[in-house]
Amino acid sequence: MFETLKAQPADKILALVQAYRDDPRETKIDLGVGVYKDANGLTPVMRAVKTAEHRLWEAQDTKVYTGLAGDPAFADAMIGLILSDAVPRETVAAAATPGGTGAVRQAFELIRMARPEARVFVSDPTWPNHLSILSYLGMEVVPYRYFDEETRGVDFDGMCADLRKARAGDVVLLHGCCHNPTGANPTDAEWDTVIEILRETGALPMIDIAYQGFGDGLDADAAATRKIAAAVPECLIAASCSKNFGIYRERTGLLMAISAEPAARGLNQGTLAFLNRQNFSFPPDHGARVVTMILQDEALRAGWKAELEEVRNTMLGLRRQLADTLRDLSGSDRFGFLAQHRGMFSRLGTTPDKVEELRAKHGIYMVGDSRMNIAGLNSQTVPILARAIVEVGI
Ligand code: LMR
């Protein structure tokens, strides 16, 4: 049987991890996969996570199954964190998933189940795994313009023109904050226009929010998600705890399905539980429990928020340092966008050849579309990167 299998394409982001590991150069710099690194290049376990894990180890007296949708306390805590009081709690069905990717996958399956002919509008570009999963599920994708290659900001006119082509029964996939891979995000006023378009077309928004707290702060980063959820009759939200709690390998995510009609919640909740059962049965619990403990405990929550702020400010500082150094070295303002972008990533906006040259000559690893993980830098490596960017002629 297995001889019929075909080799599958390697994930471009994950392939870089191995290529970087295999590079013997001591001066190499990893700006590939989206993982936060401190000034020493380590991805630390956050202090609040360590404390919660310690308490959990002491207090937990069973590993018996939770529910198919995970522990309801996790859903409550995460709904509070992401949506605050934007929509009534009784309109939100939610299920824990293996990471944010798990939530994305379950959301796509839910869409396909509800409306097999739905078209999914995705930003061009988007996180490559969105496209890969949609293609694997045989779902129709419609790209919408998003990135202006000139300004390296959002091509908002293009985005609106393309989103206006959506219809009721279609889905518009949006990045709630910190767009991956570009780092360019709509302004508040632009989000209002997106909401108008969603209401006019009747298309269902699906929001992928994987970087809350990495852009402008926990509430600011959830503002667009909250506004959208409050403004439309139905909405899907796929959330990840991988980055903002630094618990990547624990696979902790949540899928929310919101219906303004409270009577729909039972059906939505049952469907989410069913989909979990079909795909993996019970979702992972450890990360979810740790997150719940942190969000429910005032002191742990305050400690976590403070550490997340440190992480966010470190990334903002690196962005400014890189933009300033490039201005000095290039004698132009054309890299100013790096300080405007938000989140872990910025798309530098250059060709795959130049990206390859950066890797071959300078040992600098970024994704082929020129996405850089800003959190892979530190104050010593910023000037090295800046010199290399100017040297290869970007
Ligand atoms: C990324 O985009 O680098 C992260 O979301 C990690 C991943 O799974 O691709």
mmCIF file of C-alpha atoms and ligand atoms in Angstrom:
data_model
loop_
_atom_site.group_PDB
_atom_site.id
_atom_site.type_symbol
_atom_site.label_atom_id
_atom_site.label_comp_id
_atom_site.label_asym_id
_atom_site.label_seq_id
_atom_site.Cartn_x
_atom_site.Cartn_y
_atom_site.Cartn_z
ATOM 1 C CA MET A 1 0.000 0.000 0.000
ATOM 2 C CA PHE A 2 2.593 2.547 1.012
ATOM 3 C CA GLU A 3 4.301 2.385 -2.374
ATOM 4 C CA THR A 4 1.461 4.518 -3.704
ATOM 5 C CA LEU A 5 2.417 7.436 -1.463
ATOM 6 C CA LYS A 6 3.883 10.519 -3.063
ATOM 7 C CA ALA A 7 6.511 12.637 -1.372
ATOM 8 C CA GLN A 8 4.860 15.731 0.072
ATOM 9 C CA PRO A 9 6.409 19.171 -0.204
ATOM 10 C CA ALA A 10 8.406 20.157 2.862
ATOM 11 C CA ASP A 11 6.943 23.025 4.913
ATOM 12 C CA LYS A 12 9.090 25.991 3.909
ATOM 13 C CA ILE A 13 9.249 27.475 7.378
ATOM 14 C CA LEU A 14 10.049 24.229 9.179
ATOM 15 C CA ALA A 15 12.613 23.181 6.535
ATOM 16 C CA LEU A 16 14.588 26.299 7.454
ATOM 17 C CA VAL A 17 14.917 25.128 11.061
ATOM 18 C CA GLN A 18 16.861 22.071 9.911
ATOM 19 C CA ALA A 19 18.943 23.977 7.357
ATOM 20 C CA TYR A 20 19.960 26.440 10.085
ATOM 21 C CA ARG A 21 20.879 23.625 12.497
ATOM 22 C CA ASP A 22 23.035 21.991 9.831
ATOM 23 C CA ASP A 23 24.981 25.204 9.104
ATOM 24 C CA PRO A 24 28.349 24.979 10.914
ATOM 25 C CA ARG A 25 29.040 28.753 10.825
ATOM 26 C CA GLU A 26 29.192 30.261 14.305
ATOM 27 C CA THR A 27 28.058 33.638 13.017
ATOM 28 C CA LYS A 28 24.787 32.325 11.557
ATOM 29 C CA ILE A 29 21.554 34.139 12.474
ATOM 30 C CA ASP A 30 18.160 32.433 12.559
ATOM 31 C CA LEU A 31 15.269 34.674 11.502
ATOM 32 C CA GLY A 32 13.116 31.775 10.300
ATOM 33 C CA VAL A 33 10.432 30.072 12.370
ATOM 34 C CA GLY A 34 8.241 32.306 14.541
ATOM 35 C CA VAL A 35 9.673 31.657 17.971
ATOM 36 C CA TYR A 36 10.594 34.356 20.487
ATOM 37 C CA LYS A 37 14.245 34.380 21.513
ATOM 38 C CA ASP A 38 15.813 36.442 24.274
ATOM 39 C CA ALA A 39 19.126 38.307 23.990
ATOM 40 C CA ASN A 40 20.986 34.987 24.526
ATOM 41 C CA GLY A 41 19.111 33.261 21.743
ATOM 42 C CA LEU A 42 17.048 31.177 24.174
ATOM 43 C CA THR A 43 13.301 30.653 24.135
ATOM 44 C CA PRO A 44 12.696 30.698 27.885
ATOM 45 C CA VAL A 45 9.787 29.161 29.795
ATOM 46 C CA MET A 46 7.911 32.211 31.074
ATOM 47 C CA ARG A 47 8.094 32.735 34.834
ATOM 48 C CA ALA A 48 4.323 32.501 35.361
ATOM 49 C CA VAL A 49 4.253 29.277 33.329
ATOM 50 C CA LYS A 50 6.969 27.717 35.500
ATOM 51 C CA THR A 51 5.130 28.687 38.678
ATOM 52 C CA ALA A 52 1.803 27.392 37.374
ATOM 53 C CA GLU A 53 3.407 24.126 36.270
ATOM 54 C CA HIS A 54 4.962 23.717 39.697
ATOM 55 C CA ARG A 55 1.612 24.272 41.400
ATOM 56 C CA LEU A 56 -0.100 21.972 38.957
ATOM 57 C CA TRP A 57 2.404 19.214 39.633
ATOM 58 C CA GLU A 58 1.710 19.521 43.338
ATOM 59 C CA ALA A 59 -2.061 19.802 43.130
ATOM 60 C CA GLN A 60 -3.065 17.570 40.227
ATOM 61 C CA ASP A 61 -4.288 14.205 41.460
ATOM 62 C CA THR A 62 -5.698 12.704 38.277
ATOM 63 C CA LYS A 63 -5.024 12.584 34.564
ATOM 64 C CA VAL A 64 -8.483 11.315 33.719
ATOM 65 C CA TYR A 65 -10.066 12.627 30.501
ATOM 66 C CA THR A 66 -11.457 16.151 30.421
ATOM 67 C CA GLY A 67 -14.349 16.902 28.016
ATOM 68 C CA LEU A 68 -14.192 16.687 24.238
ATOM 69 C CA ALA A 69 -14.098 20.479 24.106
ATOM 70 C CA GLY A 70 -11.483 20.600 26.868
ATOM 71 C CA ASP A 71 -11.946 22.166 30.296
ATOM 72 C CA PRO A 72 -14.726 24.801 30.131
ATOM 73 C CA ALA A 73 -12.679 26.973 32.516
ATOM 74 C CA PHE A 74 -9.995 27.274 29.804
ATOM 75 C CA ALA A 75 -12.582 28.432 27.282
ATOM 76 C CA ASP A 76 -13.969 30.965 29.767
ATOM 77 C CA ALA A 77 -10.526 32.334 30.573
ATOM 78 C CA MET A 78 -9.518 32.633 26.916
ATOM 79 C CA ILE A 79 -12.836 34.129 25.827
ATOM 80 C CA GLY A 80 -12.320 36.765 28.520
ATOM 81 C CA LEU A 81 -8.769 37.443 27.354
ATOM 82 C CA ILE A 82 -9.628 37.735 23.670
ATOM 83 C CA LEU A 83 -13.180 39.022 23.548
ATOM 84 C CA SER A 84 -13.544 40.708 26.936
ATOM 85 C CA ASP A 85 -17.228 41.702 26.991
ATOM 86 C CA ALA A 86 -17.544 42.317 23.226
ATOM 87 C CA VAL A 87 -20.263 39.667 22.855
ATOM 88 C CA PRO A 88 -22.490 37.886 25.395
ATOM 89 C CA ARG A 89 -20.778 34.736 26.682
ATOM 90 C CA GLU A 90 -23.865 32.647 25.907
ATOM 91 C CA THR A 91 -23.392 33.285 22.190
ATOM 92 C CA VAL A 92 -19.906 31.744 22.124
ATOM 93 C CA ALA A 93 -19.315 28.031 21.534
ATOM 94 C CA ALA A 94 -15.685 27.081 22.117
ATOM 95 C CA ALA A 95 -13.444 24.046 22.039
ATOM 96 C CA ALA A 96 -9.820 23.593 23.002
ATOM 97 C CA THR A 97 -7.600 22.418 20.147
ATOM 98 C CA PRO A 98 -4.010 21.247 19.654
ATOM 99 C CA GLY A 99 -2.466 24.694 19.204
ATOM 100 C CA GLY A 100 -3.645 27.541 17.014
ATOM 101 C CA THR A 101 -3.060 25.384 13.946
ATOM 102 C CA GLY A 102 -5.489 22.840 15.385
ATOM 103 C CA ALA A 103 -8.066 25.610 15.795
ATOM 104 C CA VAL A 104 -7.516 26.717 12.195
ATOM 105 C CA ARG A 105 -7.899 23.170 10.932
ATOM 106 C CA GLN A 106 -11.080 22.566 12.938
ATOM 107 C CA ALA A 107 -12.494 25.907 11.759
ATOM 108 C CA PHE A 108 -11.925 24.990 8.119
ATOM 109 C CA GLU A 109 -13.564 21.605 8.716
ATOM 110 C CA LEU A 110 -16.533 23.284 10.351
ATOM 111 C CA ILE A 111 -16.904 25.599 7.349
ATOM 112 C CA ARG A 112 -16.653 22.698 4.919
ATOM 113 C CA MET A 113 -19.227 20.750 6.908
ATOM 114 C CA ALA A 114 -21.660 23.673 7.043
ATOM 115 C CA ARG A 115 -21.148 24.799 3.460
ATOM 116 C CA PRO A 116 -18.963 22.622 1.238
ATOM 117 C CA GLU A 117 -19.052 25.187 -1.580
ATOM 118 C CA ALA A 118 -17.840 28.077 0.612
ATOM 119 C CA ARG A 119 -14.944 30.034 -0.829
ATOM 120 C CA VAL A 120 -12.302 31.112 1.647
ATOM 121 C CA PHE A 121 -10.814 34.559 0.974
ATOM 122 C CA VAL A 122 -7.228 34.701 2.204
ATOM 123 C CA SER A 123 -4.785 37.592 2.272
ATOM 124 C CA ASP A 124 -2.061 37.516 -0.346
ATOM 125 C CA PRO A 125 0.285 36.651 1.236
ATOM 126 C CA THR A 126 -0.834 34.655 4.258
ATOM 127 C CA TRP A 127 0.715 32.083 6.590
ATOM 128 C CA PRO A 128 1.611 29.294 4.110
ATOM 129 C CA ASN A 129 0.005 26.618 6.263
ATOM 130 C CA HIS A 130 -3.409 28.265 5.822
ATOM 131 C CA LEU A 131 -3.110 27.535 2.111
ATOM 132 C CA SER A 132 -1.682 24.100 2.643
ATOM 133 C CA ILE A 133 -4.516 22.977 4.931
ATOM 134 C CA LEU A 134 -7.187 24.488 2.682
ATOM 135 C CA SER A 135 -5.730 22.711 -0.306
ATOM 136 C CA TYR A 136 -5.501 19.443 1.651
ATOM 137 C CA LEU A 137 -9.181 19.772 2.556
ATOM 138 C CA GLY A 138 -10.077 20.505 -1.071
ATOM 139 C CA MET A 139 -11.539 23.923 -0.270
ATOM 140 C CA GLU A 140 -11.712 26.809 -2.693
ATOM 141 C CA VAL A 141 -9.324 29.670 -1.982
ATOM 142 C CA VAL A 142 -9.708 33.230 -3.239
ATOM 143 C CA PRO A 143 -6.683 35.439 -2.547
ATOM 144 C CA TYR A 144 -7.294 39.094 -1.708
ATOM 145 C CA ARG A 145 -4.680 41.808 -2.194
ATOM 146 C CA TYR A 146 -3.036 42.757 1.077
ATOM 147 C CA PHE A 147 0.586 43.867 0.852
ATOM 148 C CA ASP A 148 1.842 46.902 -1.016
ATOM 149 C CA GLU A 149 5.314 45.908 -2.257
ATOM 150 C CA GLU A 150 6.241 49.595 -2.654
ATOM 151 C CA THR A 151 5.358 50.948 0.783
ATOM 152 C CA ARG A 152 5.522 47.585 2.586
ATOM 153 C CA GLY A 153 2.240 48.593 4.201
ATOM 154 C CA VAL A 154 -1.288 47.314 3.616
ATOM 155 C CA ASP A 155 -2.662 47.763 0.088
ATOM 156 C CA PHE A 156 -5.943 48.800 1.603
ATOM 157 C CA ASP A 157 -7.706 49.858 -1.590
ATOM 158 C CA GLY A 158 -6.801 46.563 -3.228
ATOM 159 C CA MET A 159 -7.886 44.650 -0.129
ATOM 160 C CA CYS A 160 -11.299 46.340 -0.048
ATOM 161 C CA ALA A 161 -11.893 45.940 -3.766
ATOM 162 C CA ASP A 162 -11.173 42.211 -3.514
ATOM 163 C CA LEU A 163 -13.178 41.664 -0.316
ATOM 164 C CA ARG A 164 -16.212 43.292 -1.943
ATOM 165 C CA LYS A 165 -16.292 40.289 -4.281
ATOM 166 C CA ALA A 166 -17.166 37.975 -1.371
ATOM 167 C CA ARG A 167 -20.749 36.787 -1.003
ATOM 168 C CA ALA A 168 -22.935 35.472 1.781
ATOM 169 C CA GLY A 169 -21.754 31.919 2.394
ATOM 170 C CA ASP A 170 -18.101 32.812 1.749
ATOM 171 C CA VAL A 171 -15.502 33.148 4.466
ATOM 172 C CA VAL A 172 -12.959 35.942 4.888
ATOM 173 C CA LEU A 173 -9.862 34.843 6.782
ATOM 174 C CA LEU A 174 -8.319 37.766 8.679
ATOM 175 C CA HIS A 175 -5.259 37.989 10.921
ATOM 176 C CA GLY A 176 -6.533 39.579 14.128
ATOM 177 C CA CYS A 177 -3.208 41.347 14.727
ATOM 178 C CA CYS A 178 0.477 41.083 13.824
ATOM 179 C CA HIS A 179 -0.074 39.846 10.274
ATOM 180 C CA ASN A 180 2.010 36.799 9.387
ATOM 181 C CA PRO A 181 4.121 37.007 7.200
ATOM 182 C CA THR A 182 4.162 40.738 6.451
ATOM 183 C CA GLY A 183 3.944 42.556 9.820
ATOM 184 C CA ALA A 184 1.716 45.157 8.116
ATOM 185 C CA ASN A 185 -1.690 45.701 9.711
ATOM 186 C CA PRO A 186 -4.823 47.732 8.967
ATOM 187 C CA THR A 187 -5.401 50.854 11.073
ATOM 188 C CA ASP A 188 -8.416 51.142 13.398
ATOM 189 C CA ALA A 189 -10.321 53.135 10.798
ATOM 190 C CA GLU A 190 -9.450 50.578 8.128
ATOM 191 C CA TRP A 191 -10.795 47.776 10.301
ATOM 192 C CA ASP A 192 -14.072 49.706 10.464
ATOM 193 C CA THR A 193 -14.215 49.666 6.688
ATOM 194 C CA VAL A 194 -13.496 45.926 6.651
ATOM 195 C CA ILE A 195 -16.419 45.470 9.031
ATOM 196 C CA GLU A 196 -18.687 47.493 6.718
ATOM 197 C CA ILE A 197 -17.685 45.248 3.830
ATOM 198 C CA LEU A 198 -18.326 42.117 5.871
ATOM 199 C CA ARG A 199 -21.780 43.412 6.744
ATOM 200 C CA GLU A 200 -22.539 44.423 3.164
ATOM 201 C CA THR A 201 -21.415 41.159 1.617
ATOM 202 C CA GLY A 202 -22.666 38.871 4.396
ATOM 203 C CA ALA A 203 -19.393 36.919 4.256
ATOM 204 C CA LEU A 204 -18.398 35.203 7.495
ATOM 205 C CA PRO A 205 -15.188 36.447 9.130
ATOM 206 C CA MET A 206 -12.733 33.889 10.433
ATOM 207 C CA ILE A 207 -10.091 35.529 12.582
ATOM 208 C CA ASP A 208 -6.767 33.870 13.243
ATOM 209 C CA ILE A 209 -5.281 35.480 16.335
ATOM 210 C CA ALA A 210 -1.937 33.917 17.210
ATOM 211 C CA TYR A 211 0.099 36.903 18.451
ATOM 212 C CA GLN A 212 -2.101 38.758 20.942
ATOM 213 C CA GLY A 213 0.216 40.857 23.112
ATOM 214 C CA PHE A 214 3.085 40.946 20.604
ATOM 215 C CA GLY A 215 1.991 44.084 18.740
ATOM 216 C CA ASP A 216 0.598 47.040 20.691
ATOM 217 C CA GLY A 217 -0.524 45.268 23.876
ATOM 218 C CA LEU A 218 -3.057 42.634 24.928
ATOM 219 C CA ASP A 219 -6.173 44.801 24.565
ATOM 220 C CA ALA A 220 -5.022 46.788 21.548
ATOM 221 C CA ASP A 221 -4.157 43.575 19.697
ATOM 222 C CA ALA A 222 -7.619 42.133 20.373
ATOM 223 C CA ALA A 223 -9.454 45.342 19.457
ATOM 224 C CA ALA A 224 -10.149 44.417 15.826
ATOM 225 C CA THR A 225 -11.299 40.913 16.800
ATOM 226 C CA ARG A 226 -13.660 42.363 19.408
ATOM 227 C CA LYS A 227 -15.095 44.929 17.008
ATOM 228 C CA ILE A 228 -15.690 42.363 14.300
ATOM 229 C CA ALA A 229 -17.255 39.812 16.644
ATOM 230 C CA ALA A 230 -19.621 42.468 17.992
ATOM 231 C CA ALA A 231 -20.619 43.721 14.540
ATOM 232 C CA VAL A 232 -21.485 40.585 12.593
ATOM 233 C CA PRO A 233 -24.074 37.855 13.157
ATOM 234 C CA GLU A 234 -21.597 34.972 12.965
ATOM 235 C CA CYS A 235 -17.872 34.690 13.361
ATOM 236 C CA LEU A 236 -15.116 32.128 13.855
ATOM 237 C CA ILE A 237 -12.003 32.808 15.924
ATOM 238 C CA ALA A 238 -8.927 30.556 16.028
ATOM 239 C CA ALA A 239 -6.649 31.499 18.913
ATOM 240 C CA SER A 240 -3.207 30.316 19.898
ATOM 241 C CA CYS A 241 -1.392 30.377 23.250
ATOM 242 C CA SER A 242 1.886 29.233 21.691
ATOM 243 C CA LYS A 243 3.518 32.642 21.428
ATOM 244 C CA ASN A 244 2.016 34.819 24.143
ATOM 245 C CA PHE A 245 2.447 32.116 26.790
ATOM 246 C CA GLY A 246 5.602 30.718 25.162
ATOM 247 C CA ILE A 247 4.202 27.169 25.333
ATOM 248 C CA TYR A 248 4.773 26.230 21.712
ATOM 249 C CA ARG A 249 5.175 22.482 22.158
ATOM 250 C CA GLU A 250 2.242 22.118 24.557
ATOM 251 C CA ARG A 251 -0.151 22.660 21.633
ATOM 252 C CA THR A 252 -2.660 24.974 23.258
ATOM 253 C CA GLY A 253 -5.344 26.700 21.220
ATOM 254 C CA LEU A 254 -9.046 27.491 21.190
ATOM 255 C CA LEU A 255 -11.637 27.621 18.437
ATOM 256 C CA MET A 256 -14.650 29.859 19.007
ATOM 257 C CA ALA A 257 -17.845 29.872 16.943
ATOM 258 C CA ILE A 258 -20.046 32.859 17.680
ATOM 259 C CA SER A 259 -23.690 33.145 16.649
ATOM 260 C CA ALA A 260 -25.704 36.205 17.576
ATOM 261 C CA GLU A 261 -28.672 33.844 17.858
ATOM 262 C CA PRO A 262 -28.232 32.302 21.361
ATOM 263 C CA ALA A 263 -30.259 29.237 20.369
ATOM 264 C CA ALA A 264 -27.499 28.301 17.871
ATOM 265 C CA ARG A 265 -24.891 27.902 20.566
ATOM 266 C CA GLY A 266 -25.880 24.349 21.541
ATOM 267 C CA LEU A 267 -25.581 23.130 17.954
ATOM 268 C CA ASN A 268 -22.270 24.928 17.462
ATOM 269 C CA GLN A 269 -20.886 23.546 20.718
ATOM 270 C CA GLY A 270 -21.958 20.013 19.838
ATOM 271 C CA THR A 271 -20.400 20.314 16.389
ATOM 272 C CA LEU A 272 -17.064 21.515 17.784
ATOM 273 C CA ALA A 273 -17.019 18.592 20.227
ATOM 274 C CA PHE A 274 -17.921 16.177 17.414
ATOM 275 C CA LEU A 275 -15.125 17.492 15.188
ATOM 276 C CA ASN A 276 -12.629 17.118 18.015
ATOM 277 C CA ARG A 277 -13.771 13.527 18.564
ATOM 278 C CA GLN A 278 -13.342 12.681 14.894
ATOM 279 C CA ASN A 279 -9.896 14.158 14.561
ATOM 280 C CA PHE A 280 -8.107 13.564 17.854
ATOM 281 C CA SER A 281 -10.733 13.000 20.537
ATOM 282 C CA PHE A 282 -9.692 14.996 23.615
ATOM 283 C CA PRO A 283 -7.534 18.093 23.146
ATOM 284 C CA PRO A 284 -4.217 18.377 25.024
ATOM 285 C CA ASP A 285 -4.785 19.563 28.579
ATOM 286 C CA HIS A 286 -1.471 20.535 30.157
ATOM 287 C CA GLY A 287 -0.942 23.865 28.412
ATOM 288 C CA ALA A 288 -4.619 24.764 28.676
ATOM 289 C CA ARG A 289 -4.587 24.138 32.424
ATOM 290 C CA VAL A 290 -1.462 26.221 32.888
ATOM 291 C CA VAL A 291 -2.995 29.092 30.899
ATOM 292 C CA THR A 292 -6.202 28.841 32.932
ATOM 293 C CA MET A 293 -4.279 28.965 36.208
ATOM 294 C CA ILE A 294 -2.362 32.029 35.074
ATOM 295 C CA LEU A 295 -5.412 33.894 33.842
ATOM 296 C CA GLN A 296 -7.446 33.080 36.952
ATOM 297 C CA ASP A 297 -4.796 33.991 39.525
ATOM 298 C CA GLU A 298 -4.318 37.719 39.988
ATOM 299 C CA ALA A 299 -0.616 37.585 40.857
ATOM 300 C CA LEU A 300 0.295 35.057 38.172
ATOM 301 C CA ARG A 301 -1.677 37.013 35.603
ATOM 302 C CA ALA A 302 0.067 40.261 36.531
ATOM 303 C CA GLY A 303 3.468 38.533 36.336
ATOM 304 C CA TRP A 304 2.648 37.031 32.950
ATOM 305 C CA LYS A 305 1.445 40.356 31.582
ATOM 306 C CA ALA A 306 4.615 42.076 32.773
ATOM 307 C CA GLU A 307 6.823 39.458 31.125
ATOM 308 C CA LEU A 308 4.803 39.635 27.909
ATOM 309 C CA GLU A 309 5.290 43.403 27.932
ATOM 310 C CA GLU A 310 9.056 42.872 28.261
ATOM 311 C CA VAL A 311 8.942 40.581 25.226
ATOM 312 C CA ARG A 312 6.843 43.053 23.241
ATOM 313 C CA ASN A 313 9.050 46.006 24.109
ATOM 314 C CA THR A 314 12.177 44.039 23.252
ATOM 315 C CA MET A 315 10.783 43.381 19.778
ATOM 316 C CA LEU A 316 9.756 47.013 19.336
ATOM 317 C CA GLY A 317 13.230 48.130 20.399
ATOM 318 C CA LEU A 318 14.832 45.757 17.884
ATOM 319 C CA ARG A 319 12.551 47.088 15.164
ATOM 320 C CA ARG A 320 13.580 50.670 15.905
ATOM 321 C CA GLN A 321 17.260 49.766 16.127
ATOM 322 C CA LEU A 322 17.117 47.938 12.794
ATOM 323 C CA ALA A 323 15.236 50.758 11.039
ATOM 324 C CA ASP A 324 17.677 53.367 12.454
ATOM 325 C CA THR A 325 20.784 51.365 11.575
ATOM 326 C CA LEU A 326 19.526 50.777 8.051
ATOM 327 C CA ARG A 327 18.758 54.470 7.651
ATOM 328 C CA ASP A 328 22.312 55.328 8.692
ATOM 329 C CA LEU A 329 23.923 52.676 6.494
ATOM 330 C CA SER A 330 21.755 53.151 3.412
ATOM 331 C CA GLY A 331 21.352 56.901 3.711
ATOM 332 C CA SER A 332 17.640 56.536 2.964
ATOM 333 C CA ASP A 333 14.343 56.149 4.810
ATOM 334 C CA ARG A 334 13.197 53.217 2.761
ATOM 335 C CA PHE A 335 13.422 50.813 5.708
ATOM 336 C CA GLY A 336 11.259 52.961 7.992
ATOM 337 C CA PHE A 337 8.436 50.429 7.577
ATOM 338 C CA LEU A 338 10.312 48.055 9.881
ATOM 339 C CA ALA A 339 9.500 50.302 12.845
ATOM 340 C CA GLN A 340 5.858 50.602 11.749
ATOM 341 C CA HIS A 341 5.238 46.876 11.390
ATOM 342 C CA ARG A 342 3.977 44.968 14.411
ATOM 343 C CA GLY A 343 4.432 41.489 15.810
ATOM 344 C CA MET A 344 7.211 39.018 15.264
ATOM 345 C CA PHE A 345 7.494 39.324 11.530
ATOM 346 C CA SER A 346 8.358 41.824 8.860
ATOM 347 C CA ARG A 347 8.483 41.162 5.186
ATOM 348 C CA LEU A 348 11.627 42.841 3.962
ATOM 349 C CA GLY A 349 10.305 42.886 0.416
ATOM 350 C CA THR A 350 13.055 41.413 -1.717
ATOM 351 C CA THR A 351 13.597 38.579 -4.154
ATOM 352 C CA PRO A 352 14.250 34.920 -3.267
ATOM 353 C CA ASP A 353 17.700 35.384 -4.864
ATOM 354 C CA LYS A 354 18.633 38.081 -2.379
ATOM 355 C CA VAL A 355 17.266 35.969 0.473
ATOM 356 C CA GLU A 356 19.475 33.130 -0.740
ATOM 357 C CA GLU A 357 22.464 35.471 -0.994
ATOM 358 C CA LEU A 358 21.927 36.546 2.623
ATOM 359 C CA ARG A 359 21.973 32.893 3.629
ATOM 360 C CA ALA A 360 24.926 31.813 1.492
ATOM 361 C CA LYS A 361 27.199 34.800 2.124
ATOM 362 C CA HIS A 362 26.170 35.910 5.587
ATOM 363 C CA GLY A 363 24.563 32.870 7.239
ATOM 364 C CA ILE A 364 21.322 34.832 7.718
ATOM 365 C CA TYR A 365 18.242 32.620 7.515
ATOM 366 C CA MET A 366 14.851 34.067 6.628
ATOM 367 C CA VAL A 367 11.858 32.591 4.792
ATOM 368 C CA GLY A 368 12.157 32.717 0.979
ATOM 369 C CA ASP A 369 9.486 35.431 0.667
ATOM 370 C CA SER A 370 11.861 37.614 2.802
ATOM 371 C CA ARG A 371 9.896 37.221 6.042
ATOM 372 C CA MET A 372 12.164 37.924 8.999
ATOM 373 C CA ASN A 373 11.478 36.903 12.571
ATOM 374 C CA ILE A 374 12.436 40.105 14.384
ATOM 375 C CA ALA A 375 12.535 38.202 17.679
ATOM 376 C CA GLY A 376 15.453 36.172 16.301
ATOM 377 C CA LEU A 377 17.637 39.298 16.541
ATOM 378 C CA ASN A 378 19.455 40.930 19.450
ATOM 379 C CA SER A 379 21.222 44.272 19.788
ATOM 380 C CA GLN A 380 24.507 42.718 18.589
ATOM 381 C CA THR A 381 23.081 40.998 15.530
ATOM 382 C CA VAL A 382 20.989 43.952 14.316
ATOM 383 C CA PRO A 383 24.034 45.807 12.862
ATOM 384 C CA ILE A 384 25.287 42.564 11.278
ATOM 385 C CA LEU A 385 21.923 42.070 9.559
ATOM 386 C CA ALA A 386 21.739 45.724 8.521
ATOM 387 C CA ARG A 387 25.223 45.621 6.955
ATOM 388 C CA ALA A 388 24.354 42.400 5.117
ATOM 389 C CA ILE A 389 21.074 43.857 3.766
ATOM 390 C CA VAL A 390 22.920 46.871 2.389
ATOM 391 C CA GLU A 391 25.823 44.770 1.132
ATOM 392 C CA VAL A 392 23.631 42.459 -0.979
ATOM 393 C CA GLY A 393 21.908 45.530 -2.398
ATOM 394 C CA ILE A 394 18.357 45.287 -1.026
HETATM 395 C C1 LMR B 1 5.516 30.632 11.928
HETATM 396 O O1 LMR B 1 4.793 31.157 11.076
HETATM 397 O O2 LMR B 1 6.755 30.625 11.865
HETATM 398 C C2 LMR B 1 4.875 29.987 13.118
HETATM 399 O O3 LMR B 1 3.502 30.168 13.101
HETATM 400 C C3 LMR B 1 5.274 28.578 13.289
HETATM 401 C C4 LMR B 1 4.634 27.672 12.295
HETATM 402 O O4 LMR B 1 4.033 26.684 12.728
HETATM 403 O O5 LMR B 1 4.759 27.909 11.094
#
